Amino acid sequence: MNYIHDTIAHLKQTSPAQCEFYQAVEEVLESLEPILENSADYQKNAIIQRLVEPERQIMFRVPWVDDDGNIHVNKGYRIEFNSSLGPYKGGLRFHQSVNASIIKFLGFEQIFKNALTGLPIGGGKGGANFDPKGRSDSEIMRFCQSFINELYRHIGPTTDVPAGDIGVGAREIGYMFGQYKRLTGRYDGAFTGKSLLWGGSLARKEATGYGAVYFANYMLQDNDDSLKGKRCLVSGAGNVAIYAMEKLYQLEATPITCSDSSGTLYHESGIDVALVKKLKEGARESLAVYLETHSDAKYIACADYPSDGHAVWRFVADAAFPCATQNELTEADARTLISNGCILVCEGANMPSTKEAVDVLLAAKIAYGPGKAANAGGVATSQLEMAQNASMQMWTFEEVDTKLQQIMKNIFDTASNTAAEFDQPGNLVLGANIAAFRRVADAMIEQGIV
Ligand SMILES: NC(=O)C1=CN([C@@H]2O[C@H](COP(=O)(O)OP(=O)(O)OC[C@H]3O[C@@H](n4cnc5c(N)ncnc54)[C@H](O)[C@@H]3O)[C@@H](O)[C@H]2O)C=CC1
Ligand SMILES: O=C(O)CCC(=O)C(=O)O
């Protein structure tokens, strides 16, 4: 275990105050113990030392002017973490909490997630500490244009291909692509998550949420069970949460909660997903407005959350799908879920469970699908978008969705078989981390010391 201690100590010294990044690295390194112990090759090639240091980190000023003529300056990031398996691939996050630690943890996770898809994509992530809430379309456009005024020189269809994440959807991708095209004169697949009118892929919008639910069903089917009839807790009300809820209904399960940054919505008879879509994808309103249509639902404002966790996880249900943000499911939440009889936690978000929560879920031996495996459907479908762009084709929804289901099944089988190979059957954290690491590390060795 010395290498974990040494690596984290080194990171604390060379990349200070990046706790989310240390958390992500520590989780991966703990899983790798059984494989590192027996491989002189990985040690000889300094794989861990090279893996935790991004190949390139770009940080830049993003100045923009609001509708009243005031000038604002935000901080932009793109971390090109590892390109051993293909061009850097990963989303952009626009949220006030963004900093180097958050983008680095997301970029680090992305390396392993992308490796699990089996597709030729490396890991990267980016974003800005920009809060889009309450901003007009013109303000969003000016911000996106300014962001791309710097980033355009670093991206391209075979170098680095950004997509969406929190606060970045089709609207923002449209504004960024427009500016990229203007500056470079190129019309190519430098972004994914594009509009269906000009190069997007059918099913990309749905892919992360649908994929996480397919993954959950594969976990249950492994125990001769399924999602049918299950009551489910979902957090978030954005891209991932909405399409996770939609797919849950299609598989005859019932989502009974969702949430946004102001509070939690609980609807005993099942969340009205069409209404949530209208509120969030259309008008961008608070979930509290839902009660104007459904007076039998409850809305618990953030101020009333228990201090050691999140209101979503306090309701009784069979399964839980964290689909909002990092560290939103605490140890106390995990204990509550288990004592309420929850049999599955499947992560649509990136690192939504704290380290202590993960330990509780693994010790309880319930079905636990870590984000880097369970939410990989989004980036996998982004790669399908890249393939369609490169071949100037557009596949049908059914073609893309069928490939997505196959990819999620392969990820489940790979993580599950690897966990069994290392004598920890059912531990998909260990299985996913080792399987992904092996692919990346072996590619790094074959490509030499770069
Ligand atoms: N969009 C994608 O394709 C993928 C997204 N993810 C992850 O899924 C999660 C959700 O992303 P999206 O749905 O795309 O974003 P989004 O911006 O569409 O939705 C995010 C949702 O989470 C809520 N939220 C954000 N920060 C919060 C906070 N601090 N406290 C409480 N609620 C908060 C927002 O109110 C919103 O409902 C993130 O962890 C993201 O990294 C993972 C894989 C792919
Ligand atoms: O579609 C993509 O390229 C990235 C999706 C993403 O950011 C993620 O998997 O966390």
XYZ file of C-alpha atoms and ligand atoms in Angstrom:
504
model
C 0.000 0.000 0.000
C 3.062 2.262 0.170
C 2.693 3.332 -3.411
C -0.767 4.796 -2.628
C 0.584 6.816 0.261
C 3.632 7.921 -1.755
C 1.576 8.881 -4.805
C -0.956 10.910 -2.837
C 1.844 12.587 -0.833
C 3.568 13.487 -4.098
C 0.338 14.889 -5.564
C -0.344 16.933 -2.434
C 3.074 18.489 -2.813
C 3.040 19.078 -6.576
C -0.705 19.781 -7.066
C -1.791 21.287 -3.733
C -5.414 21.637 -2.547
C -6.977 19.278 -5.109
C -9.018 17.032 -2.807
C -11.485 15.735 -5.411
C -8.526 14.723 -7.587
C -6.798 12.902 -4.714
C -10.100 11.126 -3.942
C -10.433 9.842 -7.525
C -6.780 8.745 -7.677
C -6.917 6.991 -4.300
C -9.995 4.981 -5.275
C -8.349 3.743 -8.458
C -5.001 2.978 -6.780
C -6.651 0.962 -3.998
C -8.263 -1.278 -6.606
C -5.003 -1.799 -8.440
C -3.130 -3.380 -5.544
C -3.603 -6.993 -6.715
C -2.370 -6.254 -10.236
C 0.503 -3.930 -9.322
C 1.901 -6.364 -6.764
C 2.528 -8.920 -9.483
C 3.709 -6.773 -12.326
C 7.277 -5.555 -12.483
C 6.487 -4.148 -15.943
C 4.045 -1.537 -14.657
C 6.556 -0.443 -12.006
C 9.522 -0.464 -14.378
C 7.623 1.757 -16.813
C 6.547 4.211 -14.071
C 2.950 3.786 -15.202
C 1.360 5.190 -12.028
C 3.645 8.218 -11.929
C 2.861 8.971 -15.569
C -0.890 8.241 -15.283
C -1.544 10.744 -12.493
C 0.182 13.606 -14.322
C -1.882 15.069 -17.192
C -0.157 15.189 -20.577
C -1.188 18.844 -20.880
C -3.196 21.351 -18.798
C -4.547 24.463 -20.439
C -5.827 27.299 -18.223
C -7.035 30.535 -19.669
C -8.877 33.799 -19.145
C -12.453 34.012 -20.433
C -13.522 37.677 -20.578
C -17.100 38.477 -21.633
C -19.633 41.304 -21.490
C -23.102 40.937 -19.936
C -26.310 42.472 -21.273
C -25.791 45.605 -19.157
C -22.307 46.194 -20.524
C -20.435 44.941 -17.437
C -17.227 43.021 -18.049
C -16.719 39.627 -16.360
C -13.651 37.400 -16.271
C -13.901 33.642 -15.725
C -11.295 30.915 -15.622
C -11.332 28.314 -18.415
C -9.726 24.855 -18.322
C -8.991 21.951 -20.619
C -7.041 19.065 -19.168
C -5.719 16.695 -21.813
C -4.998 13.824 -19.491
C -4.080 10.737 -21.461
C -4.031 10.004 -25.189
C -2.717 6.453 -25.207
C -6.007 5.033 -26.531
C -7.049 7.840 -28.872
C -7.788 11.575 -29.118
C -8.641 13.255 -25.795
C -12.396 12.900 -25.255
C -14.567 14.294 -22.496
C -17.064 16.986 -21.672
C -16.968 20.644 -20.669
C -18.570 21.745 -17.398
C -19.841 25.279 -16.780
C -20.597 25.655 -13.064
C -19.532 28.114 -10.396
C -17.815 25.319 -8.426
C -15.384 24.442 -11.249
C -11.687 24.586 -10.350
C -8.518 22.711 -11.284
C -9.238 19.916 -8.794
C -12.711 19.208 -10.174
C -11.601 19.233 -13.798
C -8.639 17.010 -12.941
C -10.733 14.424 -11.094
C -13.180 14.366 -13.996
C -10.347 14.037 -16.530
C -8.704 11.242 -14.529
C -11.993 9.293 -14.292
C -12.539 9.852 -18.008
C -9.322 7.967 -18.924
C -10.621 4.772 -17.318
C -14.243 5.228 -18.388
C -13.218 5.687 -22.002
C -10.947 2.646 -21.809
C -13.871 0.534 -20.543
C -15.945 1.367 -23.635
C -13.401 -0.580 -25.715
C -13.385 2.316 -28.201
C -10.344 4.327 -29.385
C -10.689 7.416 -27.165
C -8.286 9.002 -24.676
C -9.291 10.991 -21.588
C -9.769 14.738 -21.157
C -12.135 17.207 -19.521
C -12.634 20.948 -19.341
C -14.901 23.741 -18.307
C -15.128 27.090 -16.588
C -16.181 28.546 -13.238
C -19.050 30.267 -15.027
C -22.561 30.170 -13.572
C -25.042 30.031 -16.458
C -28.053 30.335 -14.133
C -30.183 33.376 -14.946
C -28.039 34.403 -17.936
C -29.738 35.365 -21.210
C -29.132 33.481 -24.460
C -26.949 36.357 -25.701
C -24.822 36.257 -22.559
C -24.391 32.486 -22.899
C -23.433 32.947 -26.552
C -20.840 35.617 -25.769
C -19.369 33.481 -22.998
C -19.136 30.413 -25.270
C -17.524 32.464 -28.041
C -14.918 33.888 -25.679
C -14.203 30.399 -24.282
C -13.575 29.081 -27.803
C -11.437 32.100 -28.776
C -8.740 30.395 -26.721
C -9.714 26.708 -26.855
C -10.116 26.408 -30.654
C -6.363 26.053 -31.196
C -6.200 22.948 -28.990
C -9.135 20.908 -30.334
C -10.035 19.001 -33.500
C -11.580 15.707 -34.618
C -8.341 13.731 -34.243
C -6.737 15.674 -31.363
C -9.259 16.619 -28.657
C -13.041 16.387 -28.944
C -15.081 18.154 -26.221
C -18.772 17.512 -25.461
C -21.283 18.571 -22.785
C -21.411 18.050 -19.022
C -23.091 20.060 -16.229
C -24.279 23.386 -17.637
C -23.309 22.511 -21.211
C -25.954 21.098 -23.538
C -26.918 21.411 -27.206
C -27.315 25.203 -26.976
C -23.786 25.770 -25.662
C -22.259 23.197 -28.055
C -23.967 25.097 -30.902
C -22.465 28.448 -29.896
C -19.016 26.908 -29.349
C -19.063 25.032 -32.660
C -20.153 28.203 -34.481
C -17.162 30.119 -33.120
C -14.780 27.186 -33.776
C -15.969 27.069 -37.407
C -15.530 30.831 -37.780
C -11.978 30.815 -36.391
C -10.709 27.691 -38.154
C -12.756 27.676 -41.350
C -13.369 23.964 -40.733
C -16.661 22.072 -40.570
C -15.645 18.892 -38.811
C -16.367 16.694 -35.830
C -14.402 18.691 -33.240
C -17.364 18.468 -30.821
C -19.950 15.824 -29.980
C -23.398 16.355 -28.548
C -24.184 18.480 -31.602
C -27.691 19.290 -32.810
C -29.317 16.686 -35.036
C -29.646 19.400 -37.682
C -25.886 19.642 -38.257
C -23.913 16.519 -37.414
C -25.240 15.230 -34.103
C -26.056 11.589 -33.453
C -29.495 10.269 -32.686
C -29.606 8.894 -29.120
C -26.575 10.915 -27.867
C -28.884 13.117 -25.763
C -30.477 10.045 -24.178
C -27.324 7.907 -24.022
C -25.898 8.562 -20.538
C -29.217 8.137 -18.710
C -30.375 5.211 -20.856
C -26.951 3.583 -20.564
C -26.922 3.828 -16.758
C -30.339 2.157 -16.597
C -29.275 -0.599 -19.024
C -26.240 -1.144 -16.789
C -28.449 -1.381 -13.680
C -30.658 -3.929 -15.394
C -27.612 -6.034 -16.362
C -26.468 -5.973 -12.715
C -29.890 -7.185 -11.552
C -30.221 -9.772 -14.338
C -26.962 -11.278 -13.091
C -28.949 -12.134 -9.936
C -32.013 -13.345 -11.882
C -33.827 -10.103 -11.102
C -34.713 -6.990 -13.155
C -35.824 -3.374 -12.790
C -39.442 -4.277 -13.502
C -41.651 -3.141 -10.626
C -38.793 -1.424 -8.741
C -39.272 1.970 -7.094
C -36.280 4.194 -7.777
C -34.672 7.292 -6.287
C -33.078 9.589 -8.850
C -31.111 12.774 -8.097
C -30.598 15.623 -10.555
C -33.027 16.902 -13.157
C -30.644 17.510 -16.033
C -29.622 15.557 -19.095
C -28.604 12.362 -17.283
C -31.448 12.286 -14.732
C -34.227 13.002 -17.255
C -33.272 10.177 -19.619
C -32.546 7.783 -16.757
C -36.128 8.372 -15.542
C -37.513 7.961 -19.063
C -35.764 4.598 -19.508
C -36.834 3.450 -16.024
C -40.464 3.860 -17.074
C -39.767 2.008 -20.330
C -38.436 -0.919 -18.266
C -41.522 -0.771 -16.002
C -39.779 0.735 -12.972
C -40.994 3.916 -11.233
C -38.775 6.912 -10.425
C -40.221 8.655 -7.366
C -37.699 11.474 -6.792
C -35.487 13.888 -8.672
C -33.672 17.050 -7.555
C -32.008 20.279 -8.583
C -29.608 22.617 -6.816
C -32.488 24.197 -4.874
C -34.270 21.094 -3.587
C -35.737 17.598 -3.884
C -38.981 16.568 -5.524
C -40.873 13.499 -4.246
C -43.890 12.133 -6.069
C -45.279 8.943 -4.546
C -47.117 7.868 -7.721
C -44.098 8.504 -9.964
C -42.318 11.566 -11.374
C -44.006 13.159 -14.395
C -40.920 13.098 -16.629
C -42.560 15.007 -19.483
C -43.200 17.886 -17.091
C -39.638 17.818 -15.686
C -38.342 17.882 -19.278
C -40.533 20.889 -20.039
C -39.396 22.726 -16.893
C -35.693 21.980 -17.307
C -35.017 21.589 -21.040
C -37.439 24.325 -22.038
C -38.082 27.088 -19.534
C -35.090 26.237 -17.216
C -37.281 26.668 -14.132
C -37.008 25.390 -10.557
C -38.529 21.985 -9.761
C -40.707 23.783 -7.182
C -42.903 24.839 -10.137
C -43.851 21.123 -10.585
C -46.257 21.460 -7.635
C -48.435 23.881 -9.641
C -49.405 20.855 -11.782
C -49.115 18.063 -9.191
C -50.288 19.253 -5.788
C -49.877 15.721 -4.350
C -46.066 15.870 -4.844
C -43.682 17.266 -2.184
C -40.786 19.665 -2.619
C -38.095 19.789 0.065
C -35.958 22.907 -0.198
C -32.173 22.547 0.233
C -32.294 24.538 3.446
C -34.303 21.681 5.005
C -31.858 18.884 4.030
C -30.357 16.879 6.876
C -26.884 18.315 7.381
C -25.059 14.991 6.863
C -26.568 14.071 3.534
C -29.136 14.639 0.841
C -32.941 14.466 1.086
C -33.270 12.273 -2.035
C -31.672 9.266 -0.332
C -33.989 9.396 2.696
C -37.013 7.944 0.866
C -37.722 4.210 0.904
C -37.016 2.564 -2.470
C -35.468 -0.478 -4.150
C -32.826 1.298 -6.210
C -30.903 4.579 -6.286
C -29.511 6.506 -9.271
C -27.322 9.494 -8.301
C -27.348 11.640 -11.471
C -26.469 15.174 -10.267
C -22.906 15.821 -9.103
C -19.842 14.625 -7.156
C -20.026 13.623 -3.486
C -23.812 13.984 -3.330
C -24.279 10.610 -1.589
C -22.601 10.462 1.820
C -21.827 7.640 4.233
C -24.984 8.504 6.208
C -26.999 8.394 2.975
C -25.529 4.991 2.067
C -26.431 3.599 5.506
C -29.971 4.975 5.196
C -30.418 3.428 1.741
C -29.295 0.038 2.984
C -31.409 0.096 6.135
C -34.394 1.050 3.944
C -33.892 -2.107 1.848
C -32.271 -0.578 -1.251
C -30.624 -3.345 -3.337
C -28.902 -1.326 -6.058
C -26.963 1.932 -6.448
C -26.068 2.819 -10.026
C -24.136 6.050 -10.685
C -25.217 8.254 -13.590
C -23.062 11.115 -12.256
C -19.272 11.179 -11.913
C -18.021 10.184 -8.421
C -21.379 10.986 -6.761
C -20.642 8.780 -3.733
C -18.062 9.791 -1.160
C -15.263 7.331 -0.449
C -16.886 6.404 2.870
C -20.232 5.809 1.113
C -18.571 3.505 -1.437
C -17.017 1.484 1.400
C -20.461 1.074 3.012
C -22.088 -0.007 -0.276
C -19.332 -2.527 -1.040
C -19.390 -3.953 2.490
C -23.168 -4.405 2.255
C -22.631 -6.370 -0.999
C -25.563 -4.739 -2.759
C -25.340 -4.222 -6.532
C -23.137 -1.137 -6.918
C -22.313 0.280 -10.355
C -19.513 2.884 -10.167
C -19.897 5.934 -12.439
C -16.929 5.228 -14.658
C -18.632 1.991 -15.763
C -22.335 2.840 -15.398
C -22.350 6.281 -17.044
C -19.973 5.415 -19.910
C -22.876 5.237 -22.378
C -22.664 8.987 -22.966
C -19.048 9.101 -24.058
C -19.412 5.815 -25.947
C -22.236 7.323 -27.996
C -20.106 10.428 -28.515
C -17.558 8.133 -30.150
C -20.381 6.736 -32.311
C -21.115 10.359 -33.272
C -17.431 10.790 -34.236
C -17.621 7.616 -36.351
C -20.744 8.881 -38.127
C -19.124 12.284 -38.767
C -15.930 10.721 -40.114
C -17.863 8.499 -42.523
C -20.435 11.208 -43.381
C -23.292 8.971 -42.305
C -26.220 9.258 -39.936
C -27.417 6.084 -38.286
C -30.984 5.503 -37.083
C -31.969 5.824 -33.431
C -32.386 2.036 -33.249
C -28.903 1.397 -34.691
C -27.247 3.693 -32.139
C -29.374 2.441 -29.242
C -28.602 -1.197 -30.114
C -24.858 -0.427 -30.140
C -25.240 1.437 -26.823
C -26.916 -1.578 -25.191
C -24.157 -3.875 -26.473
C -21.430 -1.532 -25.183
C -23.063 -1.316 -21.725
C -23.367 -5.121 -21.622
C -19.686 -5.471 -22.572
C -18.678 -3.013 -19.850
C -20.716 -4.899 -17.270
C -19.281 -8.268 -18.376
C -15.714 -6.919 -18.424
C -15.973 -5.388 -14.926
C -17.768 -8.419 -13.538
C -15.383 -11.001 -15.075
C -12.332 -9.018 -13.961
C -13.682 -8.806 -10.400
C -14.131 -12.597 -10.403
C -10.615 -13.103 -11.858
C -9.202 -11.201 -8.862
C -11.305 -13.170 -6.329
C -13.704 -10.347 -5.552
C -16.874 -11.381 -7.417
C -19.458 -8.597 -7.576
C -16.955 -5.829 -6.761
C -17.417 -3.750 -9.904
C -15.229 -0.945 -8.543
C -12.248 -3.274 -8.504
C -13.252 -4.976 -11.756
C -13.771 -1.731 -13.678
C -10.595 -0.103 -12.391
C -8.348 -3.090 -13.119
C -9.829 -3.783 -16.565
C -9.525 -0.143 -17.608
C -6.043 0.233 -16.132
C -4.743 -2.832 -17.976
C -5.884 -1.443 -21.348
C -4.398 2.013 -20.759
C -1.176 0.829 -19.101
C -0.437 -1.777 -21.780
C -0.971 0.838 -24.508
C 1.353 3.238 -22.666
C 4.059 0.582 -22.486
C 3.725 -0.209 -26.192
C 4.028 3.502 -27.049
C 7.218 4.060 -25.045
C 8.139 6.745 -22.538
C 6.185 9.765 -23.769
N -24.071 14.685 -19.903
C -23.411 13.571 -20.059
O -23.403 12.971 -21.132
C -22.683 12.970 -18.916
C -22.755 13.489 -17.646
N -22.164 12.835 -16.607
C -22.266 13.346 -15.243
O -23.636 13.348 -14.851
C -23.863 14.376 -13.885
C -24.998 15.270 -14.371
O -24.636 15.866 -15.616
P -25.725 16.429 -16.645
O -27.034 15.800 -16.398
O -25.107 16.351 -17.971
O -25.762 17.958 -16.235
P -26.990 18.980 -16.281
O -26.407 20.322 -16.175
O -27.875 18.662 -17.428
O -27.777 18.599 -14.967
C -27.158 18.631 -13.716
C -28.215 18.471 -12.651
O -27.598 18.332 -11.387
C -28.019 19.374 -10.526
N -26.852 19.849 -9.791
C -25.680 20.277 -10.315
N -24.859 20.664 -9.325
C -25.517 20.451 -8.190
C -25.196 20.630 -6.839
N -24.007 21.118 -6.465
N -26.137 20.278 -5.919
C -27.327 19.764 -6.309
N -27.686 19.577 -7.583
C -26.796 19.908 -8.501
C -28.542 20.467 -11.433
O -29.516 21.252 -10.790
C -29.138 19.659 -12.573
O -30.419 19.197 -12.254
C -22.518 15.075 -13.697
O -21.824 14.441 -12.644
C -21.800 14.760 -15.009
O -20.408 14.855 -14.875
C -21.518 11.644 -16.782
C -21.409 11.091 -18.014
C -21.887 11.764 -19.195
O -19.467 12.653 -24.457
C -18.369 12.983 -24.055
O -17.389 13.156 -24.766
C -18.068 13.227 -22.609
C -19.070 12.799 -21.624
C -18.525 13.120 -20.275
O -18.089 14.228 -20.024
C -18.448 12.089 -19.269
O -18.472 10.902 -19.617
O -18.317 12.430 -18.083
